[in-house]
Structures are given as structure tokens and as C-alpha cells.
XYZ file of C-alpha atoms in Angstrom:
451
model
C 0.000 0.000 0.000
C 1.139 3.527 -0.674
C 0.821 6.505 1.609
C 2.489 8.113 4.592
C 1.547 5.452 7.144
C 4.040 3.496 9.222
C 5.029 -0.159 9.076
C 2.329 -2.809 9.046
C 2.271 -5.975 11.125
C 0.695 -8.601 8.870
C 0.371 -11.299 11.510
C -2.659 -13.311 12.466
C -4.051 -15.577 15.168
C -3.286 -18.643 13.040
C -0.466 -18.853 10.437
C -1.810 -18.639 6.913
C -0.790 -22.117 5.782
C -2.148 -23.663 8.994
C -5.464 -21.867 8.489
C -5.575 -23.173 4.907
C -5.049 -26.706 6.198
C -7.713 -26.337 8.909
C -10.236 -25.187 6.292
C -9.418 -28.139 4.022
C -7.244 -31.010 5.237
C -6.744 -32.083 1.615
C -5.554 -28.650 0.451
C -2.426 -28.457 -1.695
C -0.176 -25.600 -2.725
C -1.306 -24.659 -6.244
C 2.024 -24.368 -8.031
C 3.643 -27.650 -6.921
C 0.904 -29.758 -5.344
C 2.618 -30.015 -1.958
C 0.127 -30.705 0.800
C -0.770 -27.906 3.188
C -0.476 -30.442 5.997
C 3.212 -30.923 5.231
C 3.798 -27.185 4.936
C 1.926 -26.511 8.182
C 3.873 -29.180 10.024
C 7.178 -27.748 8.796
C 6.129 -24.217 9.684
C 5.100 -25.029 13.243
C 8.108 -27.301 13.736
C 10.319 -24.379 12.698
C 9.578 -22.729 16.030
C 11.846 -25.269 17.713
C 14.880 -24.124 15.716
C 15.398 -21.035 17.863
C 18.624 -21.497 19.857
C 17.187 -20.072 23.073
C 14.839 -21.825 25.415
C 14.205 -20.610 28.917
C 16.030 -23.166 30.986
C 16.197 -22.607 34.716
C 18.101 -24.724 37.209
C 19.041 -27.041 34.355
C 15.416 -27.747 33.468
C 13.307 -26.630 30.538
C 10.014 -26.051 32.303
C 7.557 -23.125 32.417
C 9.092 -20.180 34.244
C 5.890 -19.202 36.034
C 4.803 -22.716 37.021
C 3.638 -22.690 40.612
C 3.659 -18.890 40.714
C 1.846 -17.257 37.803
C 2.535 -13.803 39.250
C 6.272 -14.363 39.604
C 8.003 -11.016 39.195
C 10.615 -11.680 36.512
C 11.274 -9.747 33.315
C 13.524 -10.169 30.288
C 15.684 -7.048 30.089
C 15.683 -6.744 26.310
C 13.737 -7.910 23.291
C 14.119 -7.909 19.553
C 11.612 -5.165 18.828
C 12.166 -2.862 21.763
C 14.180 -2.240 24.903
C 11.815 -3.984 27.285
C 12.259 -3.284 30.962
C 15.876 -2.135 30.906
C 15.636 -0.801 34.464
C 14.554 -4.145 35.920
C 16.509 -4.843 39.142
C 18.946 -7.728 38.909
C 16.866 -9.738 41.388
C 13.894 -9.611 38.997
C 15.766 -9.993 35.700
C 15.566 -13.264 33.809
C 18.524 -14.232 31.616
C 18.506 -16.976 28.982
C 20.029 -20.081 30.575
C 19.753 -22.759 27.944
C 19.853 -23.616 24.284
C 22.795 -23.215 21.895
C 23.929 -19.863 23.237
C 27.579 -20.743 22.846
C 27.181 -21.050 19.069
C 25.623 -17.630 18.766
C 28.136 -16.075 21.145
C 31.235 -17.535 19.502
C 30.070 -16.618 16.024
C 29.535 -13.020 17.141
C 32.772 -12.692 19.113
C 35.063 -15.542 20.155
C 36.437 -13.703 23.186
C 33.457 -11.991 24.794
C 29.701 -11.984 24.747
C 28.344 -9.459 22.280
C 24.844 -8.163 22.919
C 23.070 -7.194 19.674
C 20.743 -4.217 19.311
C 20.455 -1.918 22.299
C 21.871 -4.352 24.828
C 22.187 -3.222 28.407
C 25.675 -4.659 28.928
C 28.463 -6.021 26.747
C 29.341 -8.978 28.977
C 26.064 -10.845 29.337
C 23.394 -12.165 26.960
C 19.996 -10.684 27.623
C 18.020 -11.849 24.623
C 15.988 -14.977 25.168
C 13.454 -17.541 23.985
C 12.543 -16.369 20.461
C 13.819 -12.799 20.918
C 10.279 -11.484 20.453
C 8.501 -8.841 22.480
C 4.801 -8.840 23.388
C 3.776 -6.713 20.397
C 5.031 -9.463 18.061
C 4.223 -12.511 20.190
C 2.002 -14.088 17.537
C 3.947 -17.359 17.387
C 1.278 -19.880 18.388
C 2.600 -23.438 17.916
C -0.141 -24.736 20.239
C -2.239 -25.270 17.088
C 0.014 -28.221 16.193
C -0.880 -29.983 19.417
C -4.581 -29.593 18.694
C -4.226 -30.672 15.058
C -1.879 -33.635 15.449
C -2.336 -34.609 19.089
C 1.308 -34.170 20.035
C 2.449 -32.712 23.369
C 5.582 -31.222 21.815
C 3.690 -28.402 20.118
C 1.858 -27.708 23.363
C 5.222 -27.509 25.121
C 6.504 -25.007 22.549
C 3.293 -23.027 22.872
C 3.658 -22.738 26.626
C 7.244 -21.563 26.155
C 6.087 -18.804 23.840
C 3.419 -17.944 26.411
C 6.326 -17.453 28.819
C 8.123 -15.245 26.312
C 5.191 -12.851 26.147
C 4.837 -12.883 29.938
C 8.543 -12.109 30.326
C 7.939 -8.826 28.561
C 5.055 -7.841 30.829
C 3.164 -10.314 32.997
C -0.312 -8.850 32.398
C -3.046 -8.789 29.757
C -5.520 -6.075 30.773
C -4.604 -5.411 34.401
C -1.703 -3.075 33.782
C -1.054 -0.611 36.590
C -0.085 2.268 34.304
C -2.295 1.663 31.252
C -6.053 1.406 30.793
C -5.868 0.803 27.042
C -4.710 -2.804 26.699
C -8.146 -3.755 25.278
C -6.889 -1.902 22.200
C -3.249 -3.092 22.050
C -1.997 -5.955 19.897
C 0.462 -7.122 22.597
C -2.432 -7.768 24.963
C -4.360 -9.541 22.195
C -1.462 -11.926 21.599
C -1.101 -12.633 25.331
C -4.827 -13.268 25.589
C -4.576 -15.761 22.715
C -1.554 -17.459 24.287
C -3.526 -17.733 27.518
C -6.499 -19.270 25.732
C -4.339 -21.825 23.917
C -2.296 -22.612 27.040
C -5.605 -23.326 28.797
C -6.740 -25.541 25.917
C -3.480 -27.546 25.820
C -2.845 -27.587 29.584
C -1.996 -30.669 31.626
C -2.274 -31.538 35.300
C 0.386 -34.233 34.940
C 3.237 -32.652 32.972
C 5.934 -30.482 34.544
C 6.562 -28.972 31.090
C 3.039 -27.594 30.713
C 0.868 -25.332 32.816
C -2.284 -26.772 34.319
C -5.677 -25.251 33.596
C -5.873 -24.101 37.205
C -2.605 -22.186 36.778
C -3.766 -20.558 33.543
C -7.067 -19.553 35.092
C -5.253 -18.223 38.166
C -3.212 -15.941 35.895
C -6.083 -14.512 33.876
C -8.513 -14.328 36.804
C -6.067 -12.225 38.791
C -5.396 -10.097 35.699
C -9.049 -9.465 34.812
C -10.038 -8.833 38.412
C -7.176 -6.337 38.708
C -8.459 -4.603 35.584
C -11.977 -4.596 37.029
C -10.834 -2.802 40.179
C -8.302 -0.480 38.517
C -10.041 0.677 35.361
C -13.476 -0.864 34.888
C -15.494 -0.179 38.057
C -13.435 2.817 39.221
C -14.726 6.392 39.136
C -13.898 7.623 36.607
C -13.597 4.353 34.740
C -15.108 2.427 31.873
C -18.268 1.710 33.846
C -18.429 5.316 35.077
C -17.066 7.528 32.258
C -16.487 11.213 33.054
C -18.553 14.095 31.704
C -15.441 16.242 31.272
C -12.020 14.963 30.191
C -9.884 17.996 30.988
C -8.189 18.493 34.344
C -6.472 21.773 35.187
C -6.770 22.972 31.620
C -5.148 19.856 30.138
C -6.647 16.764 28.517
C -6.521 13.782 30.868
C -5.500 10.762 28.816
C -7.318 8.139 30.855
C -10.499 10.175 31.160
C -10.478 10.654 27.386
C -10.208 6.894 26.860
C -12.991 6.119 29.361
C -15.326 8.598 27.645
C -14.296 7.606 24.116
C -14.757 3.885 24.777
C -18.317 4.463 25.977
C -19.163 5.789 22.511
C -16.763 4.085 20.120
C -15.271 0.993 21.771
C -11.499 0.285 21.780
C -9.498 3.512 21.593
C -6.374 5.348 22.682
C -5.395 8.960 23.260
C -2.254 10.425 21.672
C -1.359 13.616 19.830
C -4.004 12.797 17.186
C -6.669 12.696 19.893
C -8.989 9.839 20.815
C -8.542 7.333 18.031
C -8.568 3.656 17.063
C -5.744 1.660 15.533
C -7.749 -0.433 13.119
C -5.715 -3.598 12.793
C -4.658 -3.699 16.466
C -8.345 -3.865 17.342
C -8.877 -6.375 14.547
C -6.335 -8.696 16.161
C -8.266 -8.522 19.421
C -11.533 -9.486 17.744
C -9.847 -12.417 15.981
C -8.419 -13.566 19.324
C -11.798 -13.350 21.032
C -13.390 -15.314 18.198
C -10.770 -18.076 18.272
C -10.899 -18.241 22.075
C -14.651 -18.665 21.927
C -14.335 -21.555 19.479
C -12.158 -23.536 21.894
C -14.393 -22.887 24.902
C -12.213 -20.347 26.685
C -14.798 -17.549 26.752
C -17.237 -19.824 28.563
C -14.511 -20.736 31.048
C -13.885 -17.056 31.731
C -17.562 -16.346 32.278
C -17.599 -19.093 34.901
C -14.394 -17.971 36.644
C -15.809 -15.205 38.862
C -18.397 -12.400 38.686
C -15.675 -9.811 38.014
C -14.063 -11.864 35.247
C -17.485 -12.457 33.691
C -18.178 -8.722 33.731
C -14.837 -7.928 32.098
C -15.086 -10.492 29.284
C -18.667 -9.451 28.509
C -17.582 -5.793 28.488
C -14.658 -6.639 26.208
C -16.970 -8.368 23.746
C -19.406 -5.432 23.922
C -16.587 -2.965 23.212
C -15.578 -4.783 20.043
C -19.203 -5.124 18.972
C -19.667 -1.362 19.458
C -16.657 -0.537 17.311
C -17.193 -3.120 14.602
C -20.907 -2.643 13.972
C -20.740 1.136 14.369
C -17.849 1.504 11.949
C -19.313 -0.768 9.291
C -22.844 0.656 9.431
C -22.105 4.323 10.037
C -18.383 5.079 9.935
C -16.398 3.384 7.177
C -16.212 6.745 5.411
C -14.399 8.372 8.356
C -11.164 9.747 6.970
C -7.945 8.230 8.301
C -5.774 10.417 10.497
C -2.399 10.777 8.812
C -1.891 7.019 8.531
C -3.779 4.388 6.590
C -4.807 2.469 9.718
C -5.567 5.169 12.321
C -9.113 6.498 12.748
C -9.610 9.559 14.949
C -12.909 10.169 16.747
C -12.071 13.326 18.725
C -9.077 15.437 17.770
C -7.142 17.315 20.433
C -8.358 20.587 18.890
C -11.988 19.451 19.116
C -11.573 18.449 22.757
C -9.990 21.786 23.666
C -12.640 23.740 21.748
C -15.297 21.919 23.765
C -13.491 22.689 27.008
C -13.342 18.934 27.621
C -17.152 18.729 27.818
C -17.897 15.315 26.334
C -21.488 16.224 25.464
C -20.164 18.812 22.987
C -18.052 16.234 21.109
C -19.090 13.716 18.419
C -21.337 11.090 20.008
C -21.636 8.608 17.122
C -19.654 7.193 14.224
C -22.063 8.940 11.861
C -21.262 12.292 13.444
C -17.520 11.718 13.087
C -17.995 10.682 9.461
C -20.015 13.822 8.700
C -17.258 15.977 10.201
C -14.401 14.461 8.166
C -15.490 12.136 5.355
C -13.126 10.124 3.167
C -13.502 9.943 -0.644
C -14.601 6.283 -0.382
C -14.638 3.453 2.149
C -11.302 2.080 0.941
C -9.372 5.368 0.526
C -8.488 8.428 2.588
C -6.942 11.839 2.027
C -3.878 13.332 3.649
C -2.514 16.793 2.817
C -4.519 16.930 -0.391
C -3.478 13.490 -1.656
C -5.652 10.376 -1.851
C -4.291 7.028 -0.659
C -5.560 3.461 -0.171
C -6.631 2.475 3.319
C -4.682 -0.320 4.981
C -5.807 -3.558 3.311
C -5.439 -5.712 6.398
C -7.405 -3.333 8.615
C -10.189 -3.001 6.053
C -10.318 -6.770 5.498
C -10.799 -7.177 9.238
C -13.645 -4.666 9.156
C -15.305 -6.502 6.267
C -15.019 -9.830 8.100
C -15.839 -8.375 11.515
C -19.663 -8.275 11.492
C -19.849 -11.968 10.573
C -17.336 -12.721 13.339
C -19.449 -10.766 15.828
C -22.480 -12.799 14.774
C -20.518 -16.053 15.011
C -19.611 -15.102 18.582
C -23.304 -15.559 19.371
C -24.305 -11.892 19.433
C -27.630 -10.981 17.885
C -29.443 -7.877 16.686
C -30.791 -6.254 13.547
C -27.793 -3.892 13.621
C -25.458 -6.877 13.329
C -27.485 -8.385 10.480
C -27.407 -5.042 8.640
C -23.654 -4.745 9.136
C -23.113 -8.285 7.827
C -25.033 -7.419 4.654
C -23.133 -4.154 4.159
C -19.728 -5.764 4.736
C -20.455 -8.651 2.388
C -21.508 -6.268 -0.380
C -18.298 -4.279 0.007
C -16.215 -7.446 -0.008
C -17.862 -8.633 -3.216
C -17.352 -5.178 -4.715
C -13.625 -5.374 -4.038
C -13.395 -8.996 -5.165
C -15.074 -8.158 -8.472
C -12.791 -5.171 -9.066
C -9.651 -7.185 -8.344
C -10.741 -10.176 -10.429
C -11.378 -7.887 -13.395
C -7.687 -6.977 -13.426
C -6.831 -10.460 -14.692
C -4.366 -13.032 -13.346
C -1.347 -10.775 -13.801
C -2.597 -7.966 -11.568
C -5.426 -9.331 -9.422
C -4.540 -9.057 -5.767
C -1.494 -6.878 -6.391
C -2.922 -3.989 -4.362
C -5.886 -4.478 -2.050
C -5.677 -8.260 -1.617
C -1.896 -8.315 -1.431
C -2.186 -8.841 2.311
C -5.529 -10.635 2.353
C -5.394 -13.715 4.576
C -7.566 -16.681 5.447
C -7.945 -15.419 8.992
C -9.189 -12.032 7.730
C -12.215 -13.728 6.203
C -15.721 -14.344 7.426
C -16.084 -17.512 9.552
C -15.773 -20.625 7.444
C -18.848 -22.848 7.557
C -18.432 -25.837 5.214
């Protein structure tokens, strides 16, 4: 896609080839006839090739087993500095795998720390060198597909990797916006799959009780910190300015009540379209394996949080598709602003004077079409992945068991737009079809498959 937007993260809840295999166990790769089963097996097995596994005390077992709230953190990650200020007593260092090969190839005489390392004499990368924002490696699917504990073991290790970056999903002490962030979506999906592939008998896997202990504590913390607080998501404020300045958390509480998942930055209260799309995909997959039902039964607070989370994504998805797909993007092809900072200041922070609906936002700043936007007088394509998620979203909401004429209307609208785009791309012929919009189209960005 062209335009001034930043980098795109084209990852999904299930790897593309694995999703193809799940849809059709007899599927083959078109150009050489190789089975998707073979490709999927190779892909998921590839996760084991990473030279770092989180050994501790000479054993390769889950780092949080027996204490899901253990306070340890990896000091650095591939895609960001992580918690560089973590005290030594809380820092986890990689203690297993083929570290010596990596170290000697980098420098035969001393340990070399790549990319923003905290020290030159100790390795601080670990597991798959992935931070929470990119923790979409989910080998657990292999265990469910081929009934092997090895993939479950790898999945639980990757669950650890995400927890080593930040051992929370929603219940973050300094952030109320994890219901919008991709890192939290990946950790939620890891939690769901760890629960599905758990064992009471293996010391290499978490038990279901341990997984539920982790997420129950996390969701109940979120409930007390950000959901039922005043102000909070359950009690949004009428004014979001304090002492003449916009209060970030108040803006999110008020924005979420009207638009669902959102964040506040220098572009105002806005939504990152494909971050939120990841969350919806995770909720949908978790529901399919029974995890949503398990959460609803965990405790009254957990039930309230998961039902609120589902309602937030319904609010965004159905509202955008029915009334707001023509909202212009905000400087990037995947950011959609609801209240700009200028609008908030002009209203003196009074929420009642701001846009209350997606339709009102769209009327204030319309885009040329549902799949394009303007920026500084130029027209660009919207992010294909984010828009694909929006086109699939209403059907996903319905498949989650939600009902309503608004959902049915959104499903019809989204399907018509999908067919419109499919027809336009197909008309380009085999040489060009899919070279723009569907370049990043994926199986898991489609409506639920019902053979």
C-alpha cells in the first residue's frame, strides 16, 4: 500500500498455511501440489529451531509454574528495549539452548549483545527474541491438530516469552488501554491456547488451574483499577480535561463508551484499526475452543470484564461498518480519529459537545470512499489488512453468538463491500489481481468458514 503510514504488522491468530489446512485437510499448494499439511507441520516445527529456550536450574520447564505472578522480566527484546531498568533480582537471563554457538560466532572472546543491549558482557536476549507486540507465534495449534504434546510444550514456552515482557493482559497498573493493544491480544490468545493444551500431569506444561489463576487475577485487577473505578469504563467522566489539560485516561474512558477500543495520543482519541482487529480475531478463536465460557464461569468480576470486552468490540465493529467506514484516516492508513485534540480543547473537555456517534464523526471528516483516505490533499488506499478485518468483523461478531438487527445489517453491508472489491480485483486479470488491495488478504481475515 502507498501513503504516509508506518510499518504494518501482517500477523494473524493462526499462520496462513495452517489456516488453509484447517479449512481443508486435503488442500495443496497450487504451483507444486505439496500438501498444506506438510507445509503446516514444517512451519510449526520451525519454532523449535530457535537457539534459546528458557532453561532454569538445568530444566526446561515453564518459568511461572507454581507462581503465575512471579516477578521476573527479560531485560531486552528484539523489537524494543523492554524493561531495561529491571533490578537484577527480577531480571531473567537466557540459561539454555545453543547460546555458545551464537556467542562464539559473534565474538570468540566476549559476549556481544546485539541491538540496544544493556551490557556487553552478558546475553539478555531470550526464547525467540520477540517482544509482546510481536508474540504471535502460536505453535499450540500443532498440538490440537496432530495430538502431540511437543507443540503444546513449545506453545507454553512462547506464552512465557510474552509474559517475560510484561506479565499482564488487561490489568496493567499504568495503562487502561490494553483492550486496544496488539500485545495484549497476543497474550490473551496465548492464555487461551495454554488453557486448551494444559496438563495436570506434565511439569513442562501449565495446568488449567494455573492458567485460570493468571487470567482471573489479571481481569479482576483490571476490574478494580479501570473498569469499576470512578472515573472508569463503567463510570465515564462528563469532562475529560483536568487543570486545563486533557486527561488521557479520562479521554479513553469517555471515548470507549461511545466508540469501543481507543487510545489517546497527539491525534486525539482514536482507534488503531488492525490492532483492534487482532483482538476481535483472538476473542473469536478463544470462543471456538471454549475459553470464553470458562472465563464467564471464573468469577463475577471476570465475567463482567469479558462481557464488556466483547461489547466494546461489537460497538466498534458494527458502528464503523454501518455508520463510519467513510471516516477519513488520520495521517496514517490504519488510524481512525474520533475526537481530535483541537476538538476536545474547543469543547473545554465537555464530552457532550463532542461527536457522540460514528455517523457524526464521518459527517465531520469524510473520506472519498470506504477504501481510501486523504492526507494533505493526496488520496491514498486504506490499509488492506485493517479493512479486510472490518469486512469480516460483522460476521465474526455474529458467530460469537451476538444478535441484533444492527449486526445483520452490518453483515449485509460488509459482504456487499467485499464482493465489490473482489469483483474489481478479479477484473484486473491473473497478472494484476490481488497486487494492491488483496496483497495482504489472509484466510484469517475472512468471514467464519462454515463448510
